[in-house]
Amino acid sequence: MVANKFLLSRRQALISIAGFTGGIVLTNCANDKNSQTLSLGARFADGYQAPTVFTNSPGQRAPYTLIGEEGFPITENVPNSIDLSVTEISTGETIFDGEISRHGEPGVIPYFPLIFSPSRPGEYKVEGKNLNGHHKILVVEQSEINLVQLGQKMRSIKTPTFEDNLDVKPICTKSSGVCPLHKISLDESLEKSLPTALLVSTPRFCQTDVCGPALEILIKQSEILDEELSIIHVEVFKEPEKQNFSTTPIIGVLGLNFEPSLIVANAEGVITSILNFAMDSKEVSEALATVV
């Protein structure tokens, strides 16, 4: 079958995100053999290689890797933190300057989640201390993209459960079988005014190199917090094992063109935390702690 237009654009975006290397990110490499050879590698849609996910609102999150001189993310001798700054290009105003801690599960490429709050749309430059070059991020007005944002209400939709798969087969592509996070639909959780954590991911078909074991992390958290909030997993594709890569309705409702995405909302349905593209146990625990 021929993949639909949305799927093609989504796959192209994911390939671009996974394929960011020093050659794309670098704009000002030094030739001195003794200079630092690491640079920033974007693992998100920055507005240039794929449609931007960033708006002029608080809590924008950009996970970076460190790229070695051969153009691949480094996995050895990775520092515990890096110093980054974010500058609005048109005004020269620095809106963030600080230390970003290393994250990532064992066996997954380490990443550094930059969180910044641009007040205006425009182009922003991200630079790292002792890192080569810089990386640009495009920020747009919140009204220009459909992607769900911090502080908004969680968008309600019926999601596949054990009792009703809504023609999503399988309802979970976890390699060892269906996960337990399909007991309740998203709309039911919101109607009951329960704190809710929603993970949109497709474990068996993940295409990025830093997405990590997001589902496994959520499963462990559900075993601890089962009585305190609803934790729900939703797949990206309807029947991927049969080559039916049409996307599930949640993708359009949330305005996603990537995965994984973890969205956490309080009992009033207000979104308190969002983790896109990459996440580890520490970040997931902190996200869930915003509602429990």
PDB file of N, CA and C in Angstrom, residues 118-187:
ATOM      1  N   PRO A 118      10.996  31.566  25.331  1.00  0.00           N
ATOM      2  CA  PRO A 118      11.054  32.732  24.433  1.00  0.00           C
ATOM      3  C   PRO A 118       9.766  33.554  24.536  1.00  0.00           C
ATOM      4  N   SER A 119       9.903  34.840  24.653  1.00  0.00           N
ATOM      5  CA  SER A 119       8.724  35.708  24.766  1.00  0.00           C
ATOM      6  C   SER A 119       8.215  36.172  23.407  1.00  0.00           C
ATOM      7  N   ARG A 120       9.058  36.051  22.392  1.00  0.00           N
ATOM      8  CA  ARG A 120       8.686  36.514  21.052  1.00  0.00           C
ATOM      9  C   ARG A 120       8.992  35.434  20.012  1.00  0.00           C
ATOM     10  N   PRO A 121       8.204  35.383  18.933  1.00  0.00           N
ATOM     11  CA  PRO A 121       8.558  34.504  17.822  1.00  0.00           C
ATOM     12  C   PRO A 121       9.800  35.019  17.112  1.00  0.00           C
ATOM     13  N   GLY A 122      10.494  34.169  16.404  1.00  0.00           N
ATOM     14  CA  GLY A 122      11.684  34.579  15.677  1.00  0.00           C
ATOM     15  C   GLY A 122      12.736  33.498  15.692  1.00  0.00           C
ATOM     16  N   GLU A 123      13.938  33.848  15.240  1.00  0.00           N
ATOM     17  CA  GLU A 123      15.044  32.909  15.203  1.00  0.00           C
ATOM     18  C   GLU A 123      15.911  33.065  16.453  1.00  0.00           C
ATOM     19  N   TYR A 124      16.276  31.937  17.024  1.00  0.00           N
ATOM     20  CA  TYR A 124      17.109  31.927  18.223  1.00  0.00           C
ATOM     21  C   TYR A 124      18.355  31.078  17.969  1.00  0.00           C
ATOM     22  N   LYS A 125      19.449  31.480  18.584  1.00  0.00           N
ATOM     23  CA  LYS A 125      20.736  30.809  18.420  1.00  0.00           C
ATOM     24  C   LYS A 125      21.122  30.133  19.728  1.00  0.00           C
ATOM     25  N   VAL A 126      21.455  28.853  19.654  1.00  0.00           N
ATOM     26  CA  VAL A 126      21.894  28.093  20.824  1.00  0.00           C
ATOM     27  C   VAL A 126      23.381  27.804  20.691  1.00  0.00           C
ATOM     28  N   GLU A 127      24.143  28.206  21.695  1.00  0.00           N
ATOM     29  CA  GLU A 127      25.588  27.985  21.704  1.00  0.00           C
ATOM     30  C   GLU A 127      25.994  27.289  22.992  1.00  0.00           C
ATOM     31  N   GLY A 128      27.090  26.523  22.913  1.00  0.00           N
ATOM     32  CA  GLY A 128      27.597  25.833  24.083  1.00  0.00           C
ATOM     33  C   GLY A 128      29.019  26.231  24.393  1.00  0.00           C
ATOM     34  N   LYS A 129      29.322  26.374  25.663  1.00  0.00           N
ATOM     35  CA  LYS A 129      30.678  26.705  26.091  1.00  0.00           C
ATOM     36  C   LYS A 129      31.616  25.582  25.678  1.00  0.00           C
ATOM     37  N   ASN A 130      32.710  25.944  24.999  1.00  0.00           N
ATOM     38  CA  ASN A 130      33.716  25.000  24.509  1.00  0.00           C
ATOM     39  C   ASN A 130      33.170  24.033  23.457  1.00  0.00           C
ATOM     40  N   LEU A 131      32.043  24.395  22.845  1.00  0.00           N
ATOM     41  CA  LEU A 131      31.500  23.591  21.751  1.00  0.00           C
ATOM     42  C   LEU A 131      31.622  24.362  20.450  1.00  0.00           C
ATOM     43  N   ASN A 132      31.843  23.660  19.355  1.00  0.00           N
ATOM     44  CA  ASN A 132      31.973  24.302  18.061  1.00  0.00           C
ATOM     45  C   ASN A 132      30.622  24.749  17.510  1.00  0.00           C
ATOM     46  N   GLY A 133      30.635  25.877  16.817  1.00  0.00           N
ATOM     47  CA  GLY A 133      29.470  26.338  16.078  1.00  0.00           C
ATOM     48  C   GLY A 133      28.289  26.707  16.951  1.00  0.00           C
ATOM     49  N   HIS A 134      27.121  26.778  16.307  1.00  0.00           N
ATOM     50  CA  HIS A 134      25.886  27.024  17.028  1.00  0.00           C
ATOM     51  C   HIS A 134      24.743  26.368  16.265  1.00  0.00           C
ATOM     52  N   HIS A 135      23.588  26.340  16.910  1.00  0.00           N
ATOM     53  CA  HIS A 135      22.408  25.748  16.295  1.00  0.00           C
ATOM     54  C   HIS A 135      21.264  26.757  16.346  1.00  0.00           C
ATOM     55  N   LYS A 136      20.447  26.803  15.281  1.00  0.00           N
ATOM     56  CA  LYS A 136      19.336  27.741  15.237  1.00  0.00           C
ATOM     57  C   LYS A 136      18.001  27.033  15.465  1.00  0.00           C
ATOM     58  N   ILE A 137      17.122  27.749  16.187  1.00  0.00           N
ATOM     59  CA  ILE A 137      15.762  27.271  16.462  1.00  0.00           C
ATOM     60  C   ILE A 137      14.778  28.332  15.992  1.00  0.00           C
ATOM     61  N   LEU A 138      13.745  27.899  15.315  1.00  0.00           N
ATOM     62  CA  LEU A 138      12.690  28.807  14.876  1.00  0.00           C
ATOM     63  C   LEU A 138      11.528  28.732  15.860  1.00  0.00           C
ATOM     64  N   VAL A 139      11.143  29.881  16.389  1.00  0.00           N
ATOM     65  CA  VAL A 139      10.021  29.985  17.327  1.00  0.00           C
ATOM     66  C   VAL A 139       8.882  30.721  16.634  1.00  0.00           C
ATOM     67  N   VAL A 140       7.663  30.185  16.757  1.00  0.00           N
ATOM     68  CA  VAL A 140       6.500  30.801  16.114  1.00  0.00           C
ATOM     69  C   VAL A 140       5.443  31.150  17.156  1.00  0.00           C
ATOM     70  N   GLU A 141       4.454  31.933  16.738  1.00  0.00           N
ATOM     71  CA  GLU A 141       3.321  32.234  17.605  1.00  0.00           C
ATOM     72  C   GLU A 141       2.592  30.940  17.956  1.00  0.00           C
ATOM     73  N   GLN A 142       2.114  30.858  19.194  1.00  0.00           N
ATOM     74  CA  GLN A 142       1.434  29.653  19.645  1.00  0.00           C
ATOM     75  C   GLN A 142       0.244  29.314  18.752  1.00  0.00           C
ATOM     76  N   SER A 143      -0.418  30.332  18.215  1.00  0.00           N
ATOM     77  CA  SER A 143      -1.595  30.111  17.381  1.00  0.00           C
ATOM     78  C   SER A 143      -1.256  29.521  16.013  1.00  0.00           C
ATOM     79  N   GLU A 144       0.022  29.509  15.636  1.00  0.00           N
ATOM     80  CA  GLU A 144       0.411  29.042  14.308  1.00  0.00           C
ATOM     81  C   GLU A 144       0.555  27.526  14.201  1.00  0.00           C
ATOM     82  N   ILE A 145       0.643  26.843  15.316  1.00  0.00           N
ATOM     83  CA  ILE A 145       0.751  25.386  15.262  1.00  0.00           C
ATOM     84  C   ILE A 145      -0.288  24.759  16.185  1.00  0.00           C
ATOM     85  N   ASN A 146      -0.671  23.535  15.853  1.00  0.00           N
ATOM     86  CA  ASN A 146      -1.718  22.846  16.600  1.00  0.00           C
ATOM     87  C   ASN A 146      -1.172  22.036  17.765  1.00  0.00           C
ATOM     88  N   LEU A 147       0.146  21.958  17.890  1.00  0.00           N
ATOM     89  CA  LEU A 147       0.761  21.134  18.931  1.00  0.00           C
ATOM     90  C   LEU A 147       0.332  21.582  20.319  1.00  0.00           C
ATOM     91  N   VAL A 148      -0.101  20.636  21.134  1.00  0.00           N
ATOM     92  CA  VAL A 148      -0.554  20.931  22.485  1.00  0.00           C
ATOM     93  C   VAL A 148       0.590  21.542  23.300  1.00  0.00           C
ATOM     94  N   GLN A 149       0.252  22.488  24.202  1.00  0.00           N
ATOM     95  CA  GLN A 149       1.264  23.242  24.942  1.00  0.00           C
ATOM     96  C   GLN A 149       1.014  23.203  26.448  1.00  0.00           C
ATOM     97  N   LEU A 150       2.064  23.482  27.201  1.00  0.00           N
ATOM     98  CA  LEU A 150       1.942  23.621  28.651  1.00  0.00           C
ATOM     99  C   LEU A 150       0.890  24.666  28.996  1.00  0.00           C
ATOM    100  N   GLY A 151       0.112  24.387  30.045  1.00  0.00           N
ATOM    101  CA  GLY A 151      -0.886  25.339  30.508  1.00  0.00           C
ATOM    102  C   GLY A 151      -2.219  25.240  29.802  1.00  0.00           C
ATOM    103  N   GLN A 152      -2.261  24.537  28.673  1.00  0.00           N
ATOM    104  CA  GLN A 152      -3.529  24.328  27.983  1.00  0.00           C
ATOM    105  C   GLN A 152      -4.290  23.182  28.639  1.00  0.00           C
ATOM    106  N   LYS A 153      -5.553  23.032  28.254  1.00  0.00           N
ATOM    107  CA  LYS A 153      -6.337  21.892  28.695  1.00  0.00           C
ATOM    108  C   LYS A 153      -5.945  20.663  27.864  1.00  0.00           C
ATOM    109  N   MET A 154      -5.879  19.523  28.518  1.00  0.00           N
ATOM    110  CA  MET A 154      -5.659  18.275  27.794  1.00  0.00           C
ATOM    111  C   MET A 154      -6.818  18.072  26.827  1.00  0.00           C
ATOM    112  N   ARG A 155      -6.525  17.744  25.595  1.00  0.00           N
ATOM    113  CA  ARG A 155      -7.560  17.543  24.594  1.00  0.00           C
ATOM    114  C   ARG A 155      -8.141  16.136  24.732  1.00  0.00           C
ATOM    115  N   SER A 156      -9.448  16.078  24.835  1.00  0.00           N
ATOM    116  CA  SER A 156     -10.122  14.817  25.130  1.00  0.00           C
ATOM    117  C   SER A 156     -10.434  14.032  23.871  1.00  0.00           C
ATOM    118  N   ILE A 157     -10.207  12.738  23.928  1.00  0.00           N
ATOM    119  CA  ILE A 157     -10.537  11.831  22.838  1.00  0.00           C
ATOM    120  C   ILE A 157     -10.598  10.414  23.399  1.00  0.00           C
ATOM    121  N   LYS A 158     -11.430   9.593  22.822  1.00  0.00           N
ATOM    122  CA  LYS A 158     -11.497   8.193  23.219  1.00  0.00           C
ATOM    123  C   LYS A 158     -10.259   7.482  22.684  1.00  0.00           C
ATOM    124  N   THR A 159      -9.596   6.718  23.536  1.00  0.00           N
ATOM    125  CA  THR A 159      -8.372   6.010  23.136  1.00  0.00           C
ATOM    126  C   THR A 159      -8.565   4.501  23.323  1.00  0.00           C
ATOM    127  N   PRO A 160      -7.801   3.692  22.583  1.00  0.00           N
ATOM    128  CA  PRO A 160      -7.972   2.236  22.644  1.00  0.00           C
ATOM    129  C   PRO A 160      -7.738   1.666  24.038  1.00  0.00           C
ATOM    130  N   THR A 161      -8.596   0.726  24.414  1.00  0.00           N
ATOM    131  CA  THR A 161      -8.484   0.025  25.690  1.00  0.00           C
ATOM    132  C   THR A 161      -8.571  -1.476  25.450  1.00  0.00           C
ATOM    133  N   PHE A 162      -8.398  -2.245  26.525  1.00  0.00           N
ATOM    134  CA  PHE A 162      -8.533  -3.695  26.408  1.00  0.00           C
ATOM    135  C   PHE A 162      -9.936  -4.074  25.928  1.00  0.00           C
ATOM    136  N   GLU A 163     -10.934  -3.310  26.352  1.00  0.00           N
ATOM    137  CA  GLU A 163     -12.313  -3.624  26.005  1.00  0.00           C
ATOM    138  C   GLU A 163     -12.707  -3.135  24.617  1.00  0.00           C
ATOM    139  N   ASP A 164     -12.067  -2.100  24.134  1.00  0.00           N
ATOM    140  CA  ASP A 164     -12.408  -1.537  22.832  1.00  0.00           C
ATOM    141  C   ASP A 164     -11.134  -1.037  22.159  1.00  0.00           C
ATOM    142  N   ASN A 165     -10.658  -1.780  21.169  1.00  0.00           N
ATOM    143  CA  ASN A 165      -9.392  -1.409  20.543  1.00  0.00           C
ATOM    144  C   ASN A 165      -9.530  -0.316  19.494  1.00  0.00           C
ATOM    145  N   LEU A 166     -10.765   0.089  19.176  1.00  0.00           N
ATOM    146  CA  LEU A 166     -11.018   1.160  18.210  1.00  0.00           C
ATOM    147  C   LEU A 166     -10.305   0.890  16.878  1.00  0.00           C
ATOM    148  N   ASP A 167     -10.209  -0.386  16.535  1.00  0.00           N
ATOM    149  CA  ASP A 167      -9.578  -0.822  15.282  1.00  0.00           C
ATOM    150  C   ASP A 167      -8.082  -0.511  15.219  1.00  0.00           C
ATOM    151  N   VAL A 168      -7.468  -0.367  16.379  1.00  0.00           N
ATOM    152  CA  VAL A 168      -6.005  -0.244  16.453  1.00  0.00           C
ATOM    153  C   VAL A 168      -5.457  -1.618  16.839  1.00  0.00           C
ATOM    154  N   LYS A 169      -4.664  -2.215  15.953  1.00  0.00           N
ATOM    155  CA  LYS A 169      -4.206  -3.586  16.154  1.00  0.00           C
ATOM    156  C   LYS A 169      -2.711  -3.687  15.835  1.00  0.00           C
ATOM    157  N   PRO A 170      -1.909  -4.013  16.857  1.00  0.00           N
ATOM    158  CA  PRO A 170      -2.277  -4.187  18.254  1.00  0.00           C
ATOM    159  C   PRO A 170      -2.404  -2.832  18.954  1.00  0.00           C
ATOM    160  N   ILE A 171      -3.046  -2.830  20.109  1.00  0.00           N
ATOM    161  CA  ILE A 171      -3.175  -1.565  20.843  1.00  0.00           C
ATOM    162  C   ILE A 171      -1.848  -1.184  21.498  1.00  0.00           C
ATOM    163  N   CYS A 172      -0.883  -2.106  21.457  1.00  0.00           N
ATOM    164  CA  CYS A 172       0.433  -1.826  22.041  1.00  0.00           C
ATOM    165  C   CYS A 172       1.484  -2.663  21.317  1.00  0.00           C
ATOM    166  N   THR A 173       2.561  -2.018  20.847  1.00  0.00           N
ATOM    167  CA  THR A 173       3.619  -2.750  20.142  1.00  0.00           C
ATOM    168  C   THR A 173       4.812  -3.063  21.041  1.00  0.00           C
ATOM    169  N   LYS A 174       4.586  -3.116  22.333  1.00  0.00           N
ATOM    170  CA  LYS A 174       5.643  -3.551  23.243  1.00  0.00           C
ATOM    171  C   LYS A 174       6.111  -4.937  22.810  1.00  0.00           C
ATOM    172  N   SER A 175       7.421  -5.128  22.736  1.00  0.00           N
ATOM    173  CA  SER A 175       7.972  -6.349  22.160  1.00  0.00           C
ATOM    174  C   SER A 175       7.559  -7.611  22.909  1.00  0.00           C
ATOM    175  N   SER A 176       7.360  -7.489  24.221  1.00  0.00           N
ATOM    176  CA  SER A 176       7.014  -8.666  25.026  1.00  0.00           C
ATOM    177  C   SER A 176       5.512  -8.804  25.247  1.00  0.00           C
ATOM    178  N   GLY A 177       4.711  -8.068  24.495  1.00  0.00           N
ATOM    179  CA  GLY A 177       3.259  -8.168  24.638  1.00  0.00           C
ATOM    180  C   GLY A 177       2.635  -6.862  25.089  1.00  0.00           C
ATOM    181  N   VAL A 178       1.313  -6.825  25.029  1.00  0.00           N
ATOM    182  CA  VAL A 178       0.565  -5.606  25.346  1.00  0.00           C
ATOM    183  C   VAL A 178       0.851  -5.150  26.770  1.00  0.00           C
ATOM    184  N   CYS A 179       1.130  -3.865  26.931  1.00  0.00           N
ATOM    185  CA  CYS A 179       1.418  -3.306  28.259  1.00  0.00           C
ATOM    186  C   CYS A 179       0.116  -3.088  29.029  1.00  0.00           C
ATOM    187  N   PRO A 180       0.194  -2.865  30.341  1.00  0.00           N
ATOM    188  CA  PRO A 180      -1.027  -2.712  31.152  1.00  0.00           C
ATOM    189  C   PRO A 180      -1.642  -1.306  31.117  1.00  0.00           C
ATOM    190  N   LEU A 181      -1.109  -0.407  30.284  1.00  0.00           N
ATOM    191  CA  LEU A 181      -1.553   0.986  30.338  1.00  0.00           C
ATOM    192  C   LEU A 181      -2.694   1.289  29.359  1.00  0.00           C
ATOM    193  N   HIS A 182      -3.606   0.321  29.253  1.00  0.00           N
ATOM    194  CA  HIS A 182      -4.749   0.483  28.350  1.00  0.00           C
ATOM    195  C   HIS A 182      -6.056   0.132  29.070  1.00  0.00           C
ATOM    196  N   LYS A 183      -6.098   0.391  30.361  1.00  0.00           N
ATOM    197  CA  LYS A 183      -7.279   0.048  31.156  1.00  0.00           C
ATOM    198  C   LYS A 183      -8.393   1.066  31.002  1.00  0.00           C
ATOM    199  N   ILE A 184      -8.036   2.318  30.762  1.00  0.00           N
ATOM    200  CA  ILE A 184      -9.019   3.395  30.738  1.00  0.00           C
ATOM    201  C   ILE A 184      -8.721   4.299  29.544  1.00  0.00           C
ATOM    202  N   SER A 185      -9.778   4.820  28.955  1.00  0.00           N
ATOM    203  CA  SER A 185      -9.634   5.739  27.833  1.00  0.00           C
ATOM    204  C   SER A 185      -9.311   7.143  28.341  1.00  0.00           C
ATOM    205  N   LEU A 186      -8.640   7.930  27.503  1.00  0.00           N
ATOM    206  CA  LEU A 186      -8.284   9.289  27.905  1.00  0.00           C
ATOM    207  C   LEU A 186      -9.512  10.112  28.252  1.00  0.00           C
ATOM    208  N   ASP A 187     -10.571  10.029  27.465  1.00  0.00           N
ATOM    209  CA  ASP A 187     -11.764  10.831  27.749  1.00  0.00           C
ATOM    210  C   ASP A 187     -12.405  10.431  29.072  1.00  0.00           C
TER     211      ASP A 187
END
